[in-house]
PDB file of C-alpha atoms and ligand atoms in Angstrom:
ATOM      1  CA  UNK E  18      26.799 -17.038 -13.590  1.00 41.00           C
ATOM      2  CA  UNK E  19      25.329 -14.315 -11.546  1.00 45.00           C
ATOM      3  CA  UNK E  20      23.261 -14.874  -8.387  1.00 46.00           C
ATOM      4  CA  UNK E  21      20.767 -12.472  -9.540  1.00 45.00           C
ATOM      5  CA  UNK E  22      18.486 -13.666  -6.338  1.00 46.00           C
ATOM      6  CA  UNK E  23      21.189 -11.644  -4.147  1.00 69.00           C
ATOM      7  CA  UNK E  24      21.279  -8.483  -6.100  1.00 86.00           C
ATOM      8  CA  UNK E  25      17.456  -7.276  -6.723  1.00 93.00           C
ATOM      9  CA  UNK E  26      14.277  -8.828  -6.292  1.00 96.00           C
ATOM     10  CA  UNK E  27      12.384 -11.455  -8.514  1.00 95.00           C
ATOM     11  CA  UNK E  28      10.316 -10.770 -10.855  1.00 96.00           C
ATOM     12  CA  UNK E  29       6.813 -10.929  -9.384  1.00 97.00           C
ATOM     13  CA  UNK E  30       8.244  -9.212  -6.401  1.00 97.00           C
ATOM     14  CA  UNK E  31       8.638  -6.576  -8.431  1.00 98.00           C
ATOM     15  CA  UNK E  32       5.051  -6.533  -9.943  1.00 98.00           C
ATOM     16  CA  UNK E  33       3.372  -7.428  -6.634  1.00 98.00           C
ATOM     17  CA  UNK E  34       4.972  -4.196  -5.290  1.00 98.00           C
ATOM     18  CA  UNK E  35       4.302  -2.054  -7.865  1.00 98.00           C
ATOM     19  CA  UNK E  36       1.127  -2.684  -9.284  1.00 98.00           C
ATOM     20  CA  UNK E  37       0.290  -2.762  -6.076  1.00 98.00           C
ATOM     21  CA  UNK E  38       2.323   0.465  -5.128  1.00 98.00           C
ATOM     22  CA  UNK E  39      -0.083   2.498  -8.265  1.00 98.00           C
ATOM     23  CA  UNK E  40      -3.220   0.892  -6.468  1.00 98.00           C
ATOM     24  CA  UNK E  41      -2.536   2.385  -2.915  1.00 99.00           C
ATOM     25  CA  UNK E  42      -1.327   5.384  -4.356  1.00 98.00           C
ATOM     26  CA  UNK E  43      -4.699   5.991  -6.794  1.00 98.00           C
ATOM     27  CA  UNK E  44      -6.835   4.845  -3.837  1.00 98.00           C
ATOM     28  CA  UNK E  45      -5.274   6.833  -1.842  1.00 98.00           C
ATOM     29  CA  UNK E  46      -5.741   9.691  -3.928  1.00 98.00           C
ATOM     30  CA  UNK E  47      -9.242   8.894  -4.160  1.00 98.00           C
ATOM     31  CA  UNK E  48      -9.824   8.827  -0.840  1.00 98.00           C
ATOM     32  CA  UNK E  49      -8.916  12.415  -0.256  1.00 98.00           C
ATOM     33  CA  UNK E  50     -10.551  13.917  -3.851  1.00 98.00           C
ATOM     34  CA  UNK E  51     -13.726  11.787  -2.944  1.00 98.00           C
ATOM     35  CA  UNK E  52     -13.896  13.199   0.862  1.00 98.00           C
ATOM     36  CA  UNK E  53     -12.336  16.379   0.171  1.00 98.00           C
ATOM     37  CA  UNK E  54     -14.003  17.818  -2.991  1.00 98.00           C
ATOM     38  CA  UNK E  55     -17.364  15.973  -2.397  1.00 97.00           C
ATOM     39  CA  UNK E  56     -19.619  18.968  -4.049  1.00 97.00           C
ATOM     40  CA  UNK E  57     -17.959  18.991  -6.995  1.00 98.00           C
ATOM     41  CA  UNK E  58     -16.015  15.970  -8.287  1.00 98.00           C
ATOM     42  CA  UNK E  59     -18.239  13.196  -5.640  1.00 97.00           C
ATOM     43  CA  UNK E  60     -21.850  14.636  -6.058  1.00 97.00           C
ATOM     44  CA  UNK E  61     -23.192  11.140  -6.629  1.00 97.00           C
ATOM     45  CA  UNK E  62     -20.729   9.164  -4.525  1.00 97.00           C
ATOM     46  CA  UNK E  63     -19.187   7.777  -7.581  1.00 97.00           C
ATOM     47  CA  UNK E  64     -15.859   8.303  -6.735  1.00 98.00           C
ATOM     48  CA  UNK E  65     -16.416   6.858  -3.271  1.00 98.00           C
ATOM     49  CA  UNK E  66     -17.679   4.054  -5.054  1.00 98.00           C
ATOM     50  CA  UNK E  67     -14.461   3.532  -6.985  1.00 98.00           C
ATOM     51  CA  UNK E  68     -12.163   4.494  -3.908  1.00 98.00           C
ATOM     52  CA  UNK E  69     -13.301   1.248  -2.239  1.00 98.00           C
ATOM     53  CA  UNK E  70     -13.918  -0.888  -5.320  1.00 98.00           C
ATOM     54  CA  UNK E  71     -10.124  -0.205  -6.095  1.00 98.00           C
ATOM     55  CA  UNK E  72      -8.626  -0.191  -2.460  1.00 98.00           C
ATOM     56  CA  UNK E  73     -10.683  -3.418  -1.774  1.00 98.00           C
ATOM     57  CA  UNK E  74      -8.611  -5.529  -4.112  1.00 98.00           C
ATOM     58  CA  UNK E  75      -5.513  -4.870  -1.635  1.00 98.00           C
ATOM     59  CA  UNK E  76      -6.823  -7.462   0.391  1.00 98.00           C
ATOM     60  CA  UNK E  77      -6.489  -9.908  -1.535  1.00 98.00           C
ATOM     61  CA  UNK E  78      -3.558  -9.138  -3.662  1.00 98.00           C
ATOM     62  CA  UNK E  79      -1.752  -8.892   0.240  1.00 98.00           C
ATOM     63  CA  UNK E  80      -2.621 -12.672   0.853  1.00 98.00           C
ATOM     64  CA  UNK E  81      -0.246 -13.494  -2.273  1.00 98.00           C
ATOM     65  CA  UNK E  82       2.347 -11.108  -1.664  1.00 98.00           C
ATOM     66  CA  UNK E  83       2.966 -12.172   1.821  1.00 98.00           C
ATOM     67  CA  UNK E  84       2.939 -15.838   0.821  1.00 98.00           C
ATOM     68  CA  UNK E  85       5.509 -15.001  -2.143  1.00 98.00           C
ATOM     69  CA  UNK E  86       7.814 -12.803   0.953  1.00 97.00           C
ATOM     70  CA  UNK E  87       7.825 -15.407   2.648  1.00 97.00           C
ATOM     71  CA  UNK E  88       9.454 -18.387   0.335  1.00 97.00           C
ATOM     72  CA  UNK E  89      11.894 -15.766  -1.547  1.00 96.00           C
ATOM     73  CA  UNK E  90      14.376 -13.995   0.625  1.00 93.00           C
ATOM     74  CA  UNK E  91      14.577 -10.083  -0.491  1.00 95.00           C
ATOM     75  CA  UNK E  92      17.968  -8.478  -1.742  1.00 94.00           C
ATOM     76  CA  UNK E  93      20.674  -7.847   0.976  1.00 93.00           C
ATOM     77  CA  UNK E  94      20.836  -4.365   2.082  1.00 94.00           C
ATOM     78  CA  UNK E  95      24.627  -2.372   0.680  1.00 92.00           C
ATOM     79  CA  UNK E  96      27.282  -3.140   3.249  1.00 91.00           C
ATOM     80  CA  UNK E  97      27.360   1.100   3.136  1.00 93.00           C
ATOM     81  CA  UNK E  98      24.419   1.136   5.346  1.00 95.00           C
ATOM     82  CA  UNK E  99      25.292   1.300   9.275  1.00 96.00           C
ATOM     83  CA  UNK E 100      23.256  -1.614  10.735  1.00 97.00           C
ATOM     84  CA  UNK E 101      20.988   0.701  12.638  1.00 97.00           C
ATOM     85  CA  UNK E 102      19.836   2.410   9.021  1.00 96.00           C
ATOM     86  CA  UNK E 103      19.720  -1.559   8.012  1.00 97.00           C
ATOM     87  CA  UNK E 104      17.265  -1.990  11.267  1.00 97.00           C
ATOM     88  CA  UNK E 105      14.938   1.372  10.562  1.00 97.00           C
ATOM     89  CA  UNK E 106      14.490  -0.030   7.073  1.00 97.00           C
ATOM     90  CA  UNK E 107      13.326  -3.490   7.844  1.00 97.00           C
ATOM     91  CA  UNK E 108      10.943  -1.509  10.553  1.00 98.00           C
ATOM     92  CA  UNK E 109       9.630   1.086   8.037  1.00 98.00           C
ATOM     93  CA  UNK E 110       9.124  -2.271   5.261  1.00 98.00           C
ATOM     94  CA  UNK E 111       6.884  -4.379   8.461  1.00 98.00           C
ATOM     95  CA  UNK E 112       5.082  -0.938   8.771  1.00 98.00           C
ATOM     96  CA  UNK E 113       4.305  -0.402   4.987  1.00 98.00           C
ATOM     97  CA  UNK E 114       3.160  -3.906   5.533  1.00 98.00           C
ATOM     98  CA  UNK E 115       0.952  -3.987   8.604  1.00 98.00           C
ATOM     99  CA  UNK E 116      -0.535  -0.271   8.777  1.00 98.00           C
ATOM    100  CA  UNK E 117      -0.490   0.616   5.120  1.00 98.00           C
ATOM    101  CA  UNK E 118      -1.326  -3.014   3.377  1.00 98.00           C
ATOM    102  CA  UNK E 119      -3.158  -4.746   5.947  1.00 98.00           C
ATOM    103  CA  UNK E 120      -4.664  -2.520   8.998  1.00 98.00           C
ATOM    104  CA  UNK E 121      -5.803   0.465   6.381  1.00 98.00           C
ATOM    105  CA  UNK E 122      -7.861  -1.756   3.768  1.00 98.00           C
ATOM    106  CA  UNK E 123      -9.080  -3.314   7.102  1.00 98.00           C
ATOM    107  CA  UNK E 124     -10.496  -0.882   8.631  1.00 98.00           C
ATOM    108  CA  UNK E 125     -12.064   0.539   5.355  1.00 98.00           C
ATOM    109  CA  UNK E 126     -13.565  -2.415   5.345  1.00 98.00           C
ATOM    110  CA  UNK E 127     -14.579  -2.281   9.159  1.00 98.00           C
ATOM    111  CA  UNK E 128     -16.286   1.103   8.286  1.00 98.00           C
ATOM    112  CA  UNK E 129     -18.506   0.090   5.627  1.00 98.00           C
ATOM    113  CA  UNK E 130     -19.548  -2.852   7.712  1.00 98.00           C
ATOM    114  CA  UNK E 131     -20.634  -0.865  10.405  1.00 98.00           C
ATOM    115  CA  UNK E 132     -21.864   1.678   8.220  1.00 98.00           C
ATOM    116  CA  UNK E 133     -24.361  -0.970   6.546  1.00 98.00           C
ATOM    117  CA  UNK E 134     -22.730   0.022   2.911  1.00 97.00           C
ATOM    118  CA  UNK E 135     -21.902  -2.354   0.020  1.00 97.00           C
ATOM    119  CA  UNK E 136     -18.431  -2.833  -1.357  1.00 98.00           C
ATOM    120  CA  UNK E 137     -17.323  -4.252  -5.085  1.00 98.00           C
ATOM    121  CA  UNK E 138     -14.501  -5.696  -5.214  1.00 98.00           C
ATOM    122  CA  UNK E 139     -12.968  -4.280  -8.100  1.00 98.00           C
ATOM    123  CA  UNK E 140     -16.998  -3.835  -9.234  1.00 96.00           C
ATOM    124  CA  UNK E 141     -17.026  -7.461  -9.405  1.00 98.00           C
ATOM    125  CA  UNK E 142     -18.581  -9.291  -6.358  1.00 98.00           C
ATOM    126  CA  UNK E 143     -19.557  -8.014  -3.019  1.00 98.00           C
ATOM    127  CA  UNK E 144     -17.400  -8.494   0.250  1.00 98.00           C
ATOM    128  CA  UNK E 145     -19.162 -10.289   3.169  1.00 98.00           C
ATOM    129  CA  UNK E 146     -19.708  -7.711   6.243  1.00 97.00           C
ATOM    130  CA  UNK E 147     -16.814  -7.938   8.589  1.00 97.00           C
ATOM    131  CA  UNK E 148     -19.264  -6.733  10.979  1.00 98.00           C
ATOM    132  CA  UNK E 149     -22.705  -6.316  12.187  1.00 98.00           C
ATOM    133  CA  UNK E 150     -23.820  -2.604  11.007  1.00 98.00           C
ATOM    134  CA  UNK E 151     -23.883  -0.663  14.164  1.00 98.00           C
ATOM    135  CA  UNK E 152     -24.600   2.862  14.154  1.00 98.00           C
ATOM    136  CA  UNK E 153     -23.016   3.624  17.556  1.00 98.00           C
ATOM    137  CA  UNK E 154     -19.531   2.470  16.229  1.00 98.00           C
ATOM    138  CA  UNK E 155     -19.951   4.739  13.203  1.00 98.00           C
ATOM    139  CA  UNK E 156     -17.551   7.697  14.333  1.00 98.00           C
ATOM    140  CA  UNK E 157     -15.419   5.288  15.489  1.00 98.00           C
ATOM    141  CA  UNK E 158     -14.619   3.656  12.580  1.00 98.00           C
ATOM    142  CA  UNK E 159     -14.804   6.912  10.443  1.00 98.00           C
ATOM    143  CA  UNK E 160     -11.818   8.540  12.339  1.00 98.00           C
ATOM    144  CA  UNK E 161     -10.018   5.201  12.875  1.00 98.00           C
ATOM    145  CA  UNK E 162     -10.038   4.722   9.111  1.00 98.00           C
ATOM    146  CA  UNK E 163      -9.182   8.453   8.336  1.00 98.00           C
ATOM    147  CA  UNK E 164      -6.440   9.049  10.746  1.00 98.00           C
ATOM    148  CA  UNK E 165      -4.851   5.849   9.553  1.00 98.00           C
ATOM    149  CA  UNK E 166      -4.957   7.171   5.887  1.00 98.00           C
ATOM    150  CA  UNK E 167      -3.316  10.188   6.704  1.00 98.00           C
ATOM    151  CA  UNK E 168      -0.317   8.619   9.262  1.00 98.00           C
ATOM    152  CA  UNK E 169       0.163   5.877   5.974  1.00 98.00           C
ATOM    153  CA  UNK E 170       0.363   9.117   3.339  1.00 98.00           C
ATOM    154  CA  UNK E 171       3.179  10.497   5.714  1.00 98.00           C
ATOM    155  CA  UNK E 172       4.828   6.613   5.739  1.00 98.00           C
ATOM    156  CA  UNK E 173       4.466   5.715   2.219  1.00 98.00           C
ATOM    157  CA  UNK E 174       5.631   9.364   1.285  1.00 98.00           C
ATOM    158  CA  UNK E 175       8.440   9.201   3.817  1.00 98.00           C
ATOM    159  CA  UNK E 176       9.767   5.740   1.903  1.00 98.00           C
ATOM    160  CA  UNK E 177       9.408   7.451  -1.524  1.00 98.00           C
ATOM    161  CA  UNK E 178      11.631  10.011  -0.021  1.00 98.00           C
ATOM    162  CA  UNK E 179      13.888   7.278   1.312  1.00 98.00           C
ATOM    163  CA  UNK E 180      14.186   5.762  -2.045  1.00 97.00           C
ATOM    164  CA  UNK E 181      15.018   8.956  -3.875  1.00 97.00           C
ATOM    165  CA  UNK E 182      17.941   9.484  -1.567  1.00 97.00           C
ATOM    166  CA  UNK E 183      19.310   6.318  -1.813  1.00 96.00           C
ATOM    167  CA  UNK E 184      19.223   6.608  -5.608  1.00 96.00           C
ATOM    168  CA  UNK E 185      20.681  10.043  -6.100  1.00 96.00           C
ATOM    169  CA  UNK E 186      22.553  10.921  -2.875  1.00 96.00           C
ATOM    170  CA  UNK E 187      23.989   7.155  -1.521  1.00 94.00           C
ATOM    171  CA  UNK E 188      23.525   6.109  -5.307  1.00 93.00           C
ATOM    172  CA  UNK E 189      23.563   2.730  -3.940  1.00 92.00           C
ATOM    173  CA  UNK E 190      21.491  -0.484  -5.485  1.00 85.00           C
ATOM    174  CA  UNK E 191      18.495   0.172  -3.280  1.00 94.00           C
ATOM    175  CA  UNK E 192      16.018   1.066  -6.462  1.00 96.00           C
ATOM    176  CA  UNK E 193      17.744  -0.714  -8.874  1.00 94.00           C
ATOM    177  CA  UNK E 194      16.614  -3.639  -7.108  1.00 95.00           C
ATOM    178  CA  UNK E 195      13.363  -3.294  -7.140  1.00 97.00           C
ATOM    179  CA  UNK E 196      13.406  -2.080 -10.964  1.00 96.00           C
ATOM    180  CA  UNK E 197      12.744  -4.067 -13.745  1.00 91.00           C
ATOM    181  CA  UNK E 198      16.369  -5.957 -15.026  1.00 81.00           C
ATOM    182  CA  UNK E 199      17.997  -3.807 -17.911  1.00 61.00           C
ATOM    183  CA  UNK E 200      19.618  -5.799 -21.042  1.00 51.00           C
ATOM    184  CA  UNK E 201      23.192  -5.137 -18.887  1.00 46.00           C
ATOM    185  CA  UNK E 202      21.676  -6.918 -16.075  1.00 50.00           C
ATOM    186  CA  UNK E 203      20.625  -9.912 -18.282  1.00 40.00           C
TER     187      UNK E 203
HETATM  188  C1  HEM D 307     -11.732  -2.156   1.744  1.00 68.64           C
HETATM  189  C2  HEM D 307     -11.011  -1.072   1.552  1.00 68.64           C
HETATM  190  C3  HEM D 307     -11.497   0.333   1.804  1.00 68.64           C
HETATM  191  C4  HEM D 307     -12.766   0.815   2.006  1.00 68.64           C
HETATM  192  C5  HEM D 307     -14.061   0.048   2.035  1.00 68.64           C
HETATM  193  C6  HEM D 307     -12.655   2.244   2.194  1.00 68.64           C
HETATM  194  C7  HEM D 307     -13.706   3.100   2.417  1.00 68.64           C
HETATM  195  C8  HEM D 307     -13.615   4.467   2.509  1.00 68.64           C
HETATM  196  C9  HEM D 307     -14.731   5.360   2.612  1.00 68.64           C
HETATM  197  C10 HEM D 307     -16.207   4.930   2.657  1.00 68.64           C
HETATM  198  C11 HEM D 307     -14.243   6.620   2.668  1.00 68.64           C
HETATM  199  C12 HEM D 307     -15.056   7.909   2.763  1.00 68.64           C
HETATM  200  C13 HEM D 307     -15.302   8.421   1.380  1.00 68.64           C
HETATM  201  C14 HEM D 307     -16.370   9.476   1.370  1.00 68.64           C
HETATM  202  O1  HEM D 307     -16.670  10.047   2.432  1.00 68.64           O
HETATM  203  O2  HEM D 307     -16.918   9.732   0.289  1.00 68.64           O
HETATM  204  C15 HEM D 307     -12.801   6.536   2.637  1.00 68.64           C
HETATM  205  C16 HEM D 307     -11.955   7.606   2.727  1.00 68.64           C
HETATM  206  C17 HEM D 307     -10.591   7.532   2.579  1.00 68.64           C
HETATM  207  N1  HEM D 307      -9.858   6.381   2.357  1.00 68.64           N
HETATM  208 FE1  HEM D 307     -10.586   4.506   2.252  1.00 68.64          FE
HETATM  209  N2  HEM D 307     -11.327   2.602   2.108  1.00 68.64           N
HETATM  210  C18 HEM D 307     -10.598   1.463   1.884  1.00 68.64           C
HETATM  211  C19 HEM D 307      -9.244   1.377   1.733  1.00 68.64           C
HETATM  212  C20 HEM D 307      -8.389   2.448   1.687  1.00 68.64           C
HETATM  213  C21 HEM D 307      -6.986   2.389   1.363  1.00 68.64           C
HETATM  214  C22 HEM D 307      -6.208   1.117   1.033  1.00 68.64           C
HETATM  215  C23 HEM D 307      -6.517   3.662   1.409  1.00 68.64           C
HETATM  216  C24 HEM D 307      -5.119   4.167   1.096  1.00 68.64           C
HETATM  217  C25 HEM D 307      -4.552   3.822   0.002  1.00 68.64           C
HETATM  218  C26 HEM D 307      -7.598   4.531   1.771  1.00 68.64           C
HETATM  219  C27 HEM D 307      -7.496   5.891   1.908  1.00 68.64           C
HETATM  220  C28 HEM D 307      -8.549   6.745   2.185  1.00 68.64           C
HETATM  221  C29 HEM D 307      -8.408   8.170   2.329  1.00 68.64           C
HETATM  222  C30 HEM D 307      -7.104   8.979   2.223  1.00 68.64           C
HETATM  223  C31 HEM D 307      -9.690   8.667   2.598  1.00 68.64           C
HETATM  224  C32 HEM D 307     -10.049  10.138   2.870  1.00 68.64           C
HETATM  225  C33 HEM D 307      -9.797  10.431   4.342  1.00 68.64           C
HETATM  226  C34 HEM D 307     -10.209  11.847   4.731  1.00 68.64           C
HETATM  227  O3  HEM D 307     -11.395  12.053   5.027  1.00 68.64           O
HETATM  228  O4  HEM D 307      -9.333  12.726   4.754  1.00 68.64           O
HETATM  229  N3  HEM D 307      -8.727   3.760   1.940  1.00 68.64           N
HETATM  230  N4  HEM D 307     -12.441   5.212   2.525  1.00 68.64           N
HETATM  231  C1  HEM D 308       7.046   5.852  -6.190  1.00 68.64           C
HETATM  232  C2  HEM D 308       6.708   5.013  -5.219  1.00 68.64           C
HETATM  233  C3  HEM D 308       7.618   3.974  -4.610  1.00 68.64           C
HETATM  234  C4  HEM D 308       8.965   3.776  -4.724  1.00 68.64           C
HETATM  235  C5  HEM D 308       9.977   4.590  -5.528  1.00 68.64           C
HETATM  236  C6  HEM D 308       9.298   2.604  -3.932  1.00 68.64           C
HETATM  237  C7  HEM D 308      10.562   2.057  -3.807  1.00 68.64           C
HETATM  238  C8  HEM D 308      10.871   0.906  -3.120  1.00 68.64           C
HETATM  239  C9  HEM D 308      12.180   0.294  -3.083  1.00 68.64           C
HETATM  240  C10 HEM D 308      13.418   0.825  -3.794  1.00 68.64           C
HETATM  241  C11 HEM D 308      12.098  -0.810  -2.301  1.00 68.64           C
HETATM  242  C12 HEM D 308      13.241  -1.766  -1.957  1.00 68.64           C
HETATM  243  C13 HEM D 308      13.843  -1.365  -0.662  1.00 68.64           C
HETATM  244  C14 HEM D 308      14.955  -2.262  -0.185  1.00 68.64           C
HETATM  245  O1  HEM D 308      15.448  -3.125  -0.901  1.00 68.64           O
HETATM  246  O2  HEM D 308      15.329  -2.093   0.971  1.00 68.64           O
HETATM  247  C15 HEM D 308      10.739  -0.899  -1.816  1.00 68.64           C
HETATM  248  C16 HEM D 308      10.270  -1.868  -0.963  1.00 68.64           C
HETATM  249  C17 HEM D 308       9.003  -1.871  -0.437  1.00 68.64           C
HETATM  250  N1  HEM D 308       7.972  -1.006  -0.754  1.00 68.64           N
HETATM  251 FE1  HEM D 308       8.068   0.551  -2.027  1.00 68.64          FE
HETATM  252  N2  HEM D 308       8.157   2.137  -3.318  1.00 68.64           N
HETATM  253  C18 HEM D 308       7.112   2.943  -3.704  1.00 68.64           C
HETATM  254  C19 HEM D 308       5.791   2.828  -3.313  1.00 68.64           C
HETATM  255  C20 HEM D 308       5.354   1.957  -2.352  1.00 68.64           C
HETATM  256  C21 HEM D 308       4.001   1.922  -1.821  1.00 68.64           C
HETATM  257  C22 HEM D 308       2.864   2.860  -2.241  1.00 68.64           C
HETATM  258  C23 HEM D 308       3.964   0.908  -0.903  1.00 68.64           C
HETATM  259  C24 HEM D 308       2.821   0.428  -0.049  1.00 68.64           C
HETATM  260  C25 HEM D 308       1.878   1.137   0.435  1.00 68.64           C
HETATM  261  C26 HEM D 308       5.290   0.305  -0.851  1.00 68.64           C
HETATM  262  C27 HEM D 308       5.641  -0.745  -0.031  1.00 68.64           C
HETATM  263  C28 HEM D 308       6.877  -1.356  -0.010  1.00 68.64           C
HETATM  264  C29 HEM D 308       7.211  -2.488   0.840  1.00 68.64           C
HETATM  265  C30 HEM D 308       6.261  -3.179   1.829  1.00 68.64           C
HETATM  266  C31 HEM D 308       8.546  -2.816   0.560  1.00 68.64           C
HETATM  267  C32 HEM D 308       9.372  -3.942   1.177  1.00 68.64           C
HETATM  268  C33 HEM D 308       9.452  -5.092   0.207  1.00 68.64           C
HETATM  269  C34 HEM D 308      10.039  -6.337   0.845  1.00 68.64           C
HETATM  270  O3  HEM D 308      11.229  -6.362   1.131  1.00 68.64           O
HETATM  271  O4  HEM D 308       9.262  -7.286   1.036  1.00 68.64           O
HETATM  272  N3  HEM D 308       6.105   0.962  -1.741  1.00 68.64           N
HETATM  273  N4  HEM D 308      10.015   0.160  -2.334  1.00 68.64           N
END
């Protein structure tokens, strides 16, 4: 019987990272829109409101995905990648991890504390203040929160990229891996 553990992810690996994949990328989206086009699609701070009732959930759904990383081993890289390329992906995956899953959430979260504003998780409860509300920190936390945004768009759009190329130039097993099993695979 096939190993299938070996050749592509499980199963919830594979929803963890891409329902949670659609969540960064919509909130992420939202984030710029709400910011961006404030006069005419955020007049009432709706989409704000949504931006961090949607982002918020990351930090939770990260607790679970981290647990689940680390009792199942991922898929072993194809031997056709050179071990540094085998190095700069495990880097880029503890990056998506740390900046994009964990720090950005975090300091969304930071921002609103300081800022003395609410946030609903996913419009359902409200999140404890990470911090007192400080005004003097307020710029501080704004640019932290927006740079970080921006250097994780250029990340997670830089390991889209990767994928792509591994799928249609190396065509290699990288995506196939993380897609759901075909009846071929079964
Ligand atoms: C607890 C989680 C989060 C909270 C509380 C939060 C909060 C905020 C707030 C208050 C704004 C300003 C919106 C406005 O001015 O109307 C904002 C902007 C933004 N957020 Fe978040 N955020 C969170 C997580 C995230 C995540 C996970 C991402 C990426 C997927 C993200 C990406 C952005 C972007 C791109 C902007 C616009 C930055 C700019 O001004 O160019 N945020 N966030
Ligand atoms: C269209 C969008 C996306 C595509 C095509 C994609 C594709 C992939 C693929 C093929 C892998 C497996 C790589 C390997 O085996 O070496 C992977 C892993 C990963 N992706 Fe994505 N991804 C997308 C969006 C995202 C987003 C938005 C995030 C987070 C912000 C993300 C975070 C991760 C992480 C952390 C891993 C490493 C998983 C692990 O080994 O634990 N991905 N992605």
């Amino acid at each position: 019987m096939q190993d299938i553990k070996k050749t592509e992810y499980t199963s919830t690996a594979k929803w963890l990272h891409w329902g949670m994949a659609m969540v960064w990328m919509i909130s992420w989206a939202m984030g710029i829109l709400a910011t961006h086009w404030r006069d005419e699609l955020n007049p009432q701070h709706g989409l704000t409101f949504l931006h961090k009732a949607l982002a918020s959930t990351l930090l939770f759904a990260i607790v679970i995905r981290i647990a689940w990383r680390l009792m199942h081993q991922p898929p072993a890289l194809p031997q056709s990648m050179s071990a540094l390329m085998k190095r700069g992906a495990m880097i880029g995956h503890a990056l998506l991890y740390a900046i994009a899953l964990i720090a950005l959430p975090l300091s969304g979260w930071y921002w609103s504390s300081v800022a003395d504003k609410p946030i609903l998780v996913a419009g359902l409860f409200t999140l404890p203040s990470l911090v007192n509300p400080d005004p003097d920190l307020y710029d501080l936390a704004k640019y932290t929160h927006t740079w970080t945004s921006w250097f994780c768009g250029a990340l997670v759009g830089g390991h889209i990229l990767i994928a792509l190329k591994h799928q249609f130039i190396d065509k290699d097993n990288i995506l196939a891996a993380m897609l759901p099993k075909t009846k071929t695979q079964r």
